[in-house]
């Protein structure tokens, strides 16, 4: 069944880096997509999220009543391994700027879609279309929706973000576990994004009411040659429930341009159970300009 939605984006401050790699495979509209899996408590479904990023420079803005307005459409389909259509959704997004200069400074446009899905492999297709021009971008990929255990100690996927703040706005699409998490679908950090924020959930801790159990986690970053370039001292916390969250910000300003692995090792100290979550991100540092004479 098709579903429509219209959203107005509130643009963040100009803190974005230039476009480096794009996930779209066809067309001339560049955008980024990332995904993450989270456990739904006491359900057989998985909470699956898709994160989108489009740069204003990719869109055609028209002046209307003193504002510059662009509109783009996202069409998303998900099919299971038998070819059955699981999701078929189309929604439009409206972007309003005060000046055209804002399209050149990297002000990011985000979106997020959340689904409750059965675990398995799906065929994902996305088309993003600029409604003021003929620009479009297509992405087709297989995605894995994870199956989480009711009793095995394990971790969610890592969600990379440009900011994480406390929030009570449960109706906000970026709200999760008492936090407003602004995603970074590019996973690119650097001069303009020196702090790499991330969010992770820990499942099936050995919680006992009134107990004094603890868990601890260690954060490391490895380069492409598997050399450890950042180590954060272990953090120990009390076990207050069977599910806990880890959200942090890591200063990566000193890292050179390249690809890295974020590794988060979590241990339940009541029974010695260990789980590790790892995922790739990128650092981009613009080359220095010519020295003035």
PDB file of C-alpha atoms in Angstrom:
ATOM      1  CA  UNK A   1       0.000   0.000   0.000  1.00  0.00           C
ATOM      2  CA  UNK A   2       1.341   3.399  -0.914  1.00  0.00           C
ATOM      3  CA  UNK A   3       1.695   6.052   1.735  1.00  0.00           C
ATOM      4  CA  UNK A   4       2.145   9.799   1.382  1.00  0.00           C
ATOM      5  CA  UNK A   5       3.791  12.287   3.720  1.00  0.00           C
ATOM      6  CA  UNK A   6       4.835  15.919   3.406  1.00  0.00           C
ATOM      7  CA  UNK A   7       7.624  17.235   5.642  1.00  0.00           C
ATOM      8  CA  UNK A   8       9.210  20.640   6.106  1.00  0.00           C
ATOM      9  CA  UNK A   9      12.907  20.407   6.974  1.00  0.00           C
ATOM     10  CA  UNK A  10      14.491  22.682   9.548  1.00  0.00           C
ATOM     11  CA  UNK A  11      18.040  23.218   8.337  1.00  0.00           C
ATOM     12  CA  UNK A  12      20.992  23.021  10.697  1.00  0.00           C
ATOM     13  CA  UNK A  13      23.933  25.364  10.892  1.00  0.00           C
ATOM     14  CA  UNK A  14      26.505  25.109   8.141  1.00  0.00           C
ATOM     15  CA  UNK A  15      28.804  22.493   9.647  1.00  0.00           C
ATOM     16  CA  UNK A  16      28.925  19.993   6.798  1.00  0.00           C
ATOM     17  CA  UNK A  17      31.870  18.681   4.845  1.00  0.00           C
ATOM     18  CA  UNK A  18      31.933  18.463   1.048  1.00  0.00           C
ATOM     19  CA  UNK A  19      30.528  15.466  -0.790  1.00  0.00           C
ATOM     20  CA  UNK A  20      33.033  12.652  -1.049  1.00  0.00           C
ATOM     21  CA  UNK A  21      31.257   9.404  -1.851  1.00  0.00           C
ATOM     22  CA  UNK A  22      27.612   8.864  -2.783  1.00  0.00           C
ATOM     23  CA  UNK A  23      25.460   5.813  -2.310  1.00  0.00           C
ATOM     24  CA  UNK A  24      23.156   6.426  -5.236  1.00  0.00           C
ATOM     25  CA  UNK A  25      24.055   4.213  -8.226  1.00  0.00           C
ATOM     26  CA  UNK A  26      22.225   5.826 -11.137  1.00  0.00           C
ATOM     27  CA  UNK A  27      21.054   9.318 -12.062  1.00  0.00           C
ATOM     28  CA  UNK A  28      22.530  12.744 -11.359  1.00  0.00           C
ATOM     29  CA  UNK A  29      21.098  13.573  -7.916  1.00  0.00           C
ATOM     30  CA  UNK A  30      23.581  12.623  -5.195  1.00  0.00           C
ATOM     31  CA  UNK A  31      22.373  11.490  -1.777  1.00  0.00           C
ATOM     32  CA  UNK A  32      23.451   9.222   1.081  1.00  0.00           C
ATOM     33  CA  UNK A  33      21.595   6.440   2.878  1.00  0.00           C
ATOM     34  CA  UNK A  34      22.514   4.525   6.032  1.00  0.00           C
ATOM     35  CA  UNK A  35      20.636   1.884   8.049  1.00  0.00           C
ATOM     36  CA  UNK A  36      20.594   0.454  11.578  1.00  0.00           C
ATOM     37  CA  UNK A  37      18.835  -2.404  13.392  1.00  0.00           C
ATOM     38  CA  UNK A  38      17.479  -2.290  16.946  1.00  0.00           C
ATOM     39  CA  UNK A  39      15.638  -4.822  19.089  1.00  0.00           C
ATOM     40  CA  UNK A  40      11.953  -4.419  19.875  1.00  0.00           C
ATOM     41  CA  UNK A  41      11.350  -5.650  23.414  1.00  0.00           C
ATOM     42  CA  UNK A  42       8.913  -8.551  23.718  1.00  0.00           C
ATOM     43  CA  UNK A  43       8.243  -8.605  19.990  1.00  0.00           C
ATOM     44  CA  UNK A  44       9.393 -10.797  17.116  1.00  0.00           C
ATOM     45  CA  UNK A  45       9.875  -7.739  14.917  1.00  0.00           C
ATOM     46  CA  UNK A  46      13.038  -5.672  14.437  1.00  0.00           C
ATOM     47  CA  UNK A  47      13.095  -1.875  14.597  1.00  0.00           C
ATOM     48  CA  UNK A  48      14.790  -0.997  11.302  1.00  0.00           C
ATOM     49  CA  UNK A  49      15.758   2.577  10.462  1.00  0.00           C
ATOM     50  CA  UNK A  50      16.881   4.241   7.232  1.00  0.00           C
ATOM     51  CA  UNK A  51      18.667   7.589   7.347  1.00  0.00           C
ATOM     52  CA  UNK A  52      18.802   9.979   4.383  1.00  0.00           C
ATOM     53  CA  UNK A  53      21.001  12.959   3.560  1.00  0.00           C
ATOM     54  CA  UNK A  54      20.607  15.311   0.590  1.00  0.00           C
ATOM     55  CA  UNK A  55      22.698  18.451   0.036  1.00  0.00           C
ATOM     56  CA  UNK A  56      20.804  21.645  -0.963  1.00  0.00           C
ATOM     57  CA  UNK A  57      23.317  22.085  -3.789  1.00  0.00           C
ATOM     58  CA  UNK A  58      21.739  19.033  -5.440  1.00  0.00           C
ATOM     59  CA  UNK A  59      18.319  20.686  -5.654  1.00  0.00           C
ATOM     60  CA  UNK A  60      16.746  23.320  -7.895  1.00  0.00           C
ATOM     61  CA  UNK A  61      15.454  26.237  -5.794  1.00  0.00           C
ATOM     62  CA  UNK A  62      12.733  28.638  -6.986  1.00  0.00           C
ATOM     63  CA  UNK A  63      12.051  32.024  -5.422  1.00  0.00           C
ATOM     64  CA  UNK A  64       8.573  32.340  -3.926  1.00  0.00           C
ATOM     65  CA  UNK A  65       7.398  35.171  -1.662  1.00  0.00           C
ATOM     66  CA  UNK A  66      10.923  36.142  -0.661  1.00  0.00           C
ATOM     67  CA  UNK A  67      12.044  32.572   0.098  1.00  0.00           C
ATOM     68  CA  UNK A  68      13.926  30.032  -1.984  1.00  0.00           C
ATOM     69  CA  UNK A  69      11.998  26.775  -2.106  1.00  0.00           C
ATOM     70  CA  UNK A  70      12.895  23.303  -3.347  1.00  0.00           C
ATOM     71  CA  UNK A  71      10.868  20.130  -3.237  1.00  0.00           C
ATOM     72  CA  UNK A  72      12.000  16.556  -3.659  1.00  0.00           C
ATOM     73  CA  UNK A  73      10.302  13.203  -3.495  1.00  0.00           C
ATOM     74  CA  UNK A  74      11.507   9.904  -2.051  1.00  0.00           C
ATOM     75  CA  UNK A  75      10.011   6.654  -3.321  1.00  0.00           C
ATOM     76  CA  UNK A  76      11.003   3.547  -1.348  1.00  0.00           C
ATOM     77  CA  UNK A  77      10.178  -0.118  -1.895  1.00  0.00           C
ATOM     78  CA  UNK A  78      11.137  -3.192   0.108  1.00  0.00           C
ATOM     79  CA  UNK A  79      10.621  -6.743  -1.166  1.00  0.00           C
ATOM     80  CA  UNK A  80      11.307 -10.001   0.631  1.00  0.00           C
ATOM     81  CA  UNK A  81      13.272 -12.923  -0.833  1.00  0.00           C
ATOM     82  CA  UNK A  82      10.119 -14.260  -2.485  1.00  0.00           C
ATOM     83  CA  UNK A  83       9.559 -10.966  -4.284  1.00  0.00           C
ATOM     84  CA  UNK A  84       6.604  -9.993  -2.113  1.00  0.00           C
ATOM     85  CA  UNK A  85       6.197  -6.260  -1.650  1.00  0.00           C
ATOM     86  CA  UNK A  86       6.620  -5.378   2.018  1.00  0.00           C
ATOM     87  CA  UNK A  87       6.784  -1.577   1.741  1.00  0.00           C
ATOM     88  CA  UNK A  88       5.896   0.827  -1.055  1.00  0.00           C
ATOM     89  CA  UNK A  89       5.976   4.400   0.159  1.00  0.00           C
ATOM     90  CA  UNK A  90       6.297   7.826  -1.427  1.00  0.00           C
ATOM     91  CA  UNK A  91       6.696  11.092   0.421  1.00  0.00           C
ATOM     92  CA  UNK A  92       7.554  14.667  -0.476  1.00  0.00           C
ATOM     93  CA  UNK A  93       9.942  17.009   1.327  1.00  0.00           C
ATOM     94  CA  UNK A  94       9.912  20.789   1.214  1.00  0.00           C
ATOM     95  CA  UNK A  95      13.070  22.830   1.830  1.00  0.00           C
ATOM     96  CA  UNK A  96      12.990  26.604   2.426  1.00  0.00           C
ATOM     97  CA  UNK A  97      16.071  28.847   2.469  1.00  0.00           C
ATOM     98  CA  UNK A  98      16.484  32.573   2.972  1.00  0.00           C
ATOM     99  CA  UNK A  99      19.246  32.960   0.361  1.00  0.00           C
ATOM    100  CA  UNK A 100      20.750  30.885  -2.430  1.00  0.00           C
ATOM    101  CA  UNK A 101      24.094  31.215  -0.659  1.00  0.00           C
ATOM    102  CA  UNK A 102      22.824  28.641   1.834  1.00  0.00           C
ATOM    103  CA  UNK A 103      22.823  26.025  -0.917  1.00  0.00           C
ATOM    104  CA  UNK A 104      26.585  26.420  -1.298  1.00  0.00           C
ATOM    105  CA  UNK A 105      27.766  26.193   2.297  1.00  0.00           C
ATOM    106  CA  UNK A 106      26.781  22.587   2.913  1.00  0.00           C
ATOM    107  CA  UNK A 107      23.680  23.007   5.095  1.00  0.00           C
ATOM    108  CA  UNK A 108      22.496  19.392   5.494  1.00  0.00           C
ATOM    109  CA  UNK A 109      18.990  18.059   4.857  1.00  0.00           C
ATOM    110  CA  UNK A 110      18.082  14.905   6.770  1.00  0.00           C
ATOM    111  CA  UNK A 111      15.248  12.416   6.891  1.00  0.00           C
ATOM    112  CA  UNK A 112      14.625   9.154   8.736  1.00  0.00           C
ATOM    113  CA  UNK A 113      12.160   6.325   8.164  1.00  0.00           C
ATOM    114  CA  UNK A 114      11.437   3.664  10.792  1.00  0.00           C
ATOM    115  CA  UNK A 115       9.824   0.261  10.254  1.00  0.00           C
ATOM    116  CA  UNK A 116       8.930  -2.819  12.269  1.00  0.00           C
ATOM    117  CA  UNK A 117      10.032  -5.709  10.073  1.00  0.00           C
ATOM    118  CA  UNK A 118      10.434  -9.456  10.234  1.00  0.00           C
ATOM    119  CA  UNK A 119      14.107 -10.474  10.335  1.00  0.00           C
ATOM    120  CA  UNK A 120      15.501 -11.454   6.938  1.00  0.00           C
ATOM    121  CA  UNK A 121      17.033 -10.214   3.698  1.00  0.00           C
ATOM    122  CA  UNK A 122      15.189  -7.573   1.657  1.00  0.00           C
ATOM    123  CA  UNK A 123      15.650  -5.902  -1.705  1.00  0.00           C
ATOM    124  CA  UNK A 124      15.641  -2.151  -1.169  1.00  0.00           C
ATOM    125  CA  UNK A 125      15.043   0.348  -3.961  1.00  0.00           C
ATOM    126  CA  UNK A 126      15.064   4.111  -3.469  1.00  0.00           C
ATOM    127  CA  UNK A 127      14.496   6.895  -5.983  1.00  0.00           C
ATOM    128  CA  UNK A 128      14.989  10.526  -4.969  1.00  0.00           C
ATOM    129  CA  UNK A 129      13.548  13.020  -7.469  1.00  0.00           C
ATOM    130  CA  UNK A 130      13.929  16.808  -7.564  1.00  0.00           C
ATOM    131  CA  UNK A 131      10.388  18.029  -8.310  1.00  0.00           C
ATOM    132  CA  UNK A 132      11.630  21.315  -9.807  1.00  0.00           C
ATOM    133  CA  UNK A 133      13.846  19.640 -12.404  1.00  0.00           C
ATOM    134  CA  UNK A 134      14.458  16.265 -14.046  1.00  0.00           C
ATOM    135  CA  UNK A 135      17.251  15.276 -11.642  1.00  0.00           C
ATOM    136  CA  UNK A 136      16.931  11.936  -9.878  1.00  0.00           C
ATOM    137  CA  UNK A 137      19.055   9.338  -8.128  1.00  0.00           C
ATOM    138  CA  UNK A 138      18.418   5.592  -7.847  1.00  0.00           C
ATOM    139  CA  UNK A 139      19.736   3.128  -5.291  1.00  0.00           C
ATOM    140  CA  UNK A 140      19.153  -0.631  -5.280  1.00  0.00           C
ATOM    141  CA  UNK A 141      20.666  -2.818  -2.593  1.00  0.00           C
ATOM    142  CA  UNK A 142      20.061  -5.847  -0.420  1.00  0.00           C
ATOM    143  CA  UNK A 143      19.604  -5.035   3.262  1.00  0.00           C
ATOM    144  CA  UNK A 144      19.686  -7.347   6.263  1.00  0.00           C
ATOM    145  CA  UNK A 145      17.137  -6.988   9.019  1.00  0.00           C
ATOM    146  CA  UNK A 146      18.732  -8.648  12.043  1.00  0.00           C
ATOM    147  CA  UNK A 147      17.155 -11.238  14.308  1.00  0.00           C
ATOM    148  CA  UNK A 148      17.737 -10.459  17.983  1.00  0.00           C
ATOM    149  CA  UNK A 149      17.695 -13.036  20.780  1.00  0.00           C
ATOM    150  CA  UNK A 150      15.483 -12.945  23.877  1.00  0.00           C
ATOM    151  CA  UNK A 151      18.298 -14.185  26.095  1.00  0.00           C
ATOM    152  CA  UNK A 152      21.704 -13.950  24.345  1.00  0.00           C
ATOM    153  CA  UNK A 153      23.916 -11.014  25.336  1.00  0.00           C
ATOM    154  CA  UNK A 154      24.232  -8.861  22.200  1.00  0.00           C
ATOM    155  CA  UNK A 155      24.382  -5.340  20.801  1.00  0.00           C
ATOM    156  CA  UNK A 156      22.418  -3.322  18.274  1.00  0.00           C
ATOM    157  CA  UNK A 157      24.005  -1.772  15.205  1.00  0.00           C
ATOM    158  CA  UNK A 158      25.954   1.451  15.705  1.00  0.00           C
ATOM    159  CA  UNK A 159      24.121   4.603  14.645  1.00  0.00           C
ATOM    160  CA  UNK A 160      26.513   7.396  13.637  1.00  0.00           C
ATOM    161  CA  UNK A 161      25.326  10.926  14.341  1.00  0.00           C
ATOM    162  CA  UNK A 162      26.289  14.581  14.083  1.00  0.00           C
ATOM    163  CA  UNK A 163      24.660  15.363  17.436  1.00  0.00           C
ATOM    164  CA  UNK A 164      22.924  13.628  20.347  1.00  0.00           C
ATOM    165  CA  UNK A 165      20.917  15.649  22.878  1.00  0.00           C
ATOM    166  CA  UNK A 166      18.470  14.918  25.679  1.00  0.00           C
ATOM    167  CA  UNK A 167      14.870  15.275  24.567  1.00  0.00           C
ATOM    168  CA  UNK A 168      11.300  14.687  25.735  1.00  0.00           C
ATOM    169  CA  UNK A 169       9.802  15.109  22.247  1.00  0.00           C
ATOM    170  CA  UNK A 170       8.567  11.577  21.641  1.00  0.00           C
ATOM    171  CA  UNK A 171       6.777  12.665  18.459  1.00  0.00           C
ATOM    172  CA  UNK A 172      10.057  13.863  16.913  1.00  0.00           C
ATOM    173  CA  UNK A 173      11.145  11.450  14.172  1.00  0.00           C
ATOM    174  CA  UNK A 174      14.714  11.650  15.505  1.00  0.00           C
ATOM    175  CA  UNK A 175      13.677  10.695  19.064  1.00  0.00           C
ATOM    176  CA  UNK A 176      14.918   7.454  20.585  1.00  0.00           C
ATOM    177  CA  UNK A 177      15.395   6.424  24.248  1.00  0.00           C
ATOM    178  CA  UNK A 178      15.017   9.951  25.607  1.00  0.00           C
ATOM    179  CA  UNK A 179      17.429  11.386  23.048  1.00  0.00           C
ATOM    180  CA  UNK A 180      17.243  13.414  19.856  1.00  0.00           C
ATOM    181  CA  UNK A 181      19.749  11.737  17.550  1.00  0.00           C
ATOM    182  CA  UNK A 182      20.578  13.629  14.361  1.00  0.00           C
ATOM    183  CA  UNK A 183      21.990  10.939  12.045  1.00  0.00           C
ATOM    184  CA  UNK A 184      25.069  11.160   9.856  1.00  0.00           C
ATOM    185  CA  UNK A 185      24.198   8.919   6.871  1.00  0.00           C
ATOM    186  CA  UNK A 186      27.516   9.778   5.197  1.00  0.00           C
ATOM    187  CA  UNK A 187      29.543   8.559   8.195  1.00  0.00           C
ATOM    188  CA  UNK A 188      32.008  11.305   7.220  1.00  0.00           C
ATOM    189  CA  UNK A 189      33.657  13.374   9.946  1.00  0.00           C
ATOM    190  CA  UNK A 190      36.577  15.796   9.986  1.00  0.00           C
ATOM    191  CA  UNK A 191      37.390  19.490  10.208  1.00  0.00           C
ATOM    192  CA  UNK A 192      33.751  20.622  10.086  1.00  0.00           C
ATOM    193  CA  UNK A 193      32.481  17.683  12.151  1.00  0.00           C
ATOM    194  CA  UNK A 194      35.288  17.062  14.668  1.00  0.00           C
ATOM    195  CA  UNK A 195      33.109  15.115  17.114  1.00  0.00           C
ATOM    196  CA  UNK A 196      31.876  11.692  16.008  1.00  0.00           C
ATOM    197  CA  UNK A 197      28.686  10.913  17.913  1.00  0.00           C
ATOM    198  CA  UNK A 198      27.309   7.391  18.085  1.00  0.00           C
ATOM    199  CA  UNK A 199      24.455   5.463  19.676  1.00  0.00           C
ATOM    200  CA  UNK A 200      24.343   1.772  20.639  1.00  0.00           C
ATOM    201  CA  UNK A 201      21.937  -0.453  22.576  1.00  0.00           C
ATOM    202  CA  UNK A 202      23.001  -3.304  24.882  1.00  0.00           C
ATOM    203  CA  UNK A 203      20.586  -6.238  25.244  1.00  0.00           C
ATOM    204  CA  UNK A 204      19.993  -9.011  27.794  1.00  0.00           C
ATOM    205  CA  UNK A 205      22.197  -7.833  30.613  1.00  0.00           C
ATOM    206  CA  UNK A 206      22.025  -9.936  33.774  1.00  0.00           C
ATOM    207  CA  UNK A 207      19.769  -7.540  35.654  1.00  0.00           C
ATOM    208  CA  UNK A 208      18.472  -8.397  39.118  1.00  0.00           C
ATOM    209  CA  UNK A 209      16.211  -6.021  40.983  1.00  0.00           C
ATOM    210  CA  UNK A 210      18.047  -4.621  43.971  1.00  0.00           C
ATOM    211  CA  UNK A 211      21.315  -6.090  42.733  1.00  0.00           C
ATOM    212  CA  UNK A 212      24.646  -4.310  42.361  1.00  0.00           C
ATOM    213  CA  UNK A 213      25.777  -5.756  39.027  1.00  0.00           C
ATOM    214  CA  UNK A 214      27.837  -3.681  36.622  1.00  0.00           C
ATOM    215  CA  UNK A 215      28.791  -3.648  32.973  1.00  0.00           C
ATOM    216  CA  UNK A 216      31.669  -1.885  31.267  1.00  0.00           C
ATOM    217  CA  UNK A 217      32.568  -0.798  27.764  1.00  0.00           C
ATOM    218  CA  UNK A 218      35.725   0.149  25.920  1.00  0.00           C
ATOM    219  CA  UNK A 219      35.858   2.277  22.770  1.00  0.00           C
ATOM    220  CA  UNK A 220      38.659   1.926  20.217  1.00  0.00           C
ATOM    221  CA  UNK A 221      39.298   3.210  16.690  1.00  0.00           C
ATOM    222  CA  UNK A 222      41.401   1.262  14.177  1.00  0.00           C
ATOM    223  CA  UNK A 223      42.846   2.471  10.893  1.00  0.00           C
ATOM    224  CA  UNK A 224      42.829   0.577   7.578  1.00  0.00           C
ATOM    225  CA  UNK A 225      45.957  -1.330   8.640  1.00  0.00           C
ATOM    226  CA  UNK A 226      44.236  -2.534  11.829  1.00  0.00           C
ATOM    227  CA  UNK A 227      46.399  -0.258  13.969  1.00  0.00           C
ATOM    228  CA  UNK A 228      44.735   1.139  17.078  1.00  0.00           C
ATOM    229  CA  UNK A 229      44.735   4.941  16.740  1.00  0.00           C
ATOM    230  CA  UNK A 230      42.299   5.921  19.507  1.00  0.00           C
ATOM    231  CA  UNK A 231      41.613   4.194  22.829  1.00  0.00           C
ATOM    232  CA  UNK A 232      39.116   5.501  25.360  1.00  0.00           C
ATOM    233  CA  UNK A 233      39.528   4.309  28.977  1.00  0.00           C
ATOM    234  CA  UNK A 234      36.967   1.712  30.072  1.00  0.00           C
ATOM    235  CA  UNK A 235      33.703   3.035  31.445  1.00  0.00           C
ATOM    236  CA  UNK A 236      31.933   1.058  34.204  1.00  0.00           C
ATOM    237  CA  UNK A 237      28.227   1.526  34.868  1.00  0.00           C
ATOM    238  CA  UNK A 238      25.579  -0.113  37.076  1.00  0.00           C
ATOM    239  CA  UNK A 239      23.109  -2.482  35.443  1.00  0.00           C
ATOM    240  CA  UNK A 240      19.749  -0.740  35.893  1.00  0.00           C
ATOM    241  CA  UNK A 241      17.745  -2.866  33.428  1.00  0.00           C
ATOM    242  CA  UNK A 242      18.151  -5.692  30.944  1.00  0.00           C
ATOM    243  CA  UNK A 243      18.642  -3.103  28.208  1.00  0.00           C
ATOM    244  CA  UNK A 244      21.064  -0.179  28.442  1.00  0.00           C
ATOM    245  CA  UNK A 245      22.215   2.423  25.938  1.00  0.00           C
ATOM    246  CA  UNK A 246      25.657   3.775  25.126  1.00  0.00           C
ATOM    247  CA  UNK A 247      25.847   7.195  23.506  1.00  0.00           C
ATOM    248  CA  UNK A 248      29.031   9.171  23.284  1.00  0.00           C
ATOM    249  CA  UNK A 249      30.991  11.727  21.334  1.00  0.00           C
ATOM    250  CA  UNK A 250      34.547  11.024  20.252  1.00  0.00           C
ATOM    251  CA  UNK A 251      36.944  13.759  19.138  1.00  0.00           C
ATOM    252  CA  UNK A 252      38.440  12.634  15.820  1.00  0.00           C
ATOM    253  CA  UNK A 253      39.928  15.950  14.705  1.00  0.00           C
ATOM    254  CA  UNK A 254      43.512  14.618  14.757  1.00  0.00           C
ATOM    255  CA  UNK A 255      42.844  11.657  12.458  1.00  0.00           C
ATOM    256  CA  UNK A 256      44.134  11.832   8.889  1.00  0.00           C
ATOM    257  CA  UNK A 257      41.909  11.458   5.830  1.00  0.00           C
ATOM    258  CA  UNK A 258      40.945   7.817   5.366  1.00  0.00           C
ATOM    259  CA  UNK A 259      38.698   4.977   6.496  1.00  0.00           C
ATOM    260  CA  UNK A 260      38.511   3.760  10.085  1.00  0.00           C
ATOM    261  CA  UNK A 261      36.702   1.187  12.218  1.00  0.00           C
ATOM    262  CA  UNK A 262      34.847   2.153  15.382  1.00  0.00           C
ATOM    263  CA  UNK A 263      34.900  -0.770  17.830  1.00  0.00           C
ATOM    264  CA  UNK A 264      32.830  -0.886  21.027  1.00  0.00           C
ATOM    265  CA  UNK A 265      33.464  -3.815  23.392  1.00  0.00           C
ATOM    266  CA  UNK A 266      30.879  -4.373  26.141  1.00  0.00           C
ATOM    267  CA  UNK A 267      31.210  -6.788  29.075  1.00  0.00           C
ATOM    268  CA  UNK A 268      28.607  -7.870  31.625  1.00  0.00           C
ATOM    269  CA  UNK A 269      30.693  -8.126  34.796  1.00  0.00           C
ATOM    270  CA  UNK A 270      28.171 -10.377  36.557  1.00  0.00           C
ATOM    271  CA  UNK A 271      28.838 -13.306  34.239  1.00  0.00           C
ATOM    272  CA  UNK A 272      31.747 -12.313  31.970  1.00  0.00           C
ATOM    273  CA  UNK A 273      29.636 -12.183  28.796  1.00  0.00           C
ATOM    274  CA  UNK A 274      31.243 -10.045  26.070  1.00  0.00           C
ATOM    275  CA  UNK A 275      29.849  -8.550  22.857  1.00  0.00           C
ATOM    276  CA  UNK A 276      31.526  -6.313  20.284  1.00  0.00           C
ATOM    277  CA  UNK A 277      29.987  -3.910  17.762  1.00  0.00           C
ATOM    278  CA  UNK A 278      32.133  -2.593  14.917  1.00  0.00           C
ATOM    279  CA  UNK A 279      31.459  -0.405  11.903  1.00  0.00           C
ATOM    280  CA  UNK A 280      33.239   1.728   9.346  1.00  0.00           C
ATOM    281  CA  UNK A 281      33.419   5.507   9.121  1.00  0.00           C
ATOM    282  CA  UNK A 282      35.457   8.054   7.186  1.00  0.00           C
ATOM    283  CA  UNK A 283      37.586  11.074   7.990  1.00  0.00           C
ATOM    284  CA  UNK A 284      37.918  13.798   5.379  1.00  0.00           C
ATOM    285  CA  UNK A 285      40.335  16.692   5.745  1.00  0.00           C
ATOM    286  CA  UNK A 286      40.324  19.130   2.785  1.00  0.00           C
ATOM    287  CA  UNK A 287      43.782  19.580   1.246  1.00  0.00           C
ATOM    288  CA  UNK A 288      45.563  22.771   2.223  1.00  0.00           C
ATOM    289  CA  UNK A 289      45.311  25.591  -0.316  1.00  0.00           C
ATOM    290  CA  UNK A 290      48.293  27.271  -1.953  1.00  0.00           C
ATOM    291  CA  UNK A 291      50.484  29.409   0.273  1.00  0.00           C
ATOM    292  CA  UNK A 292      49.982  33.099  -0.455  1.00  0.00           C
ATOM    293  CA  UNK A 293      53.074  34.963  -1.573  1.00  0.00           C
TER     294      UNK A 293
END
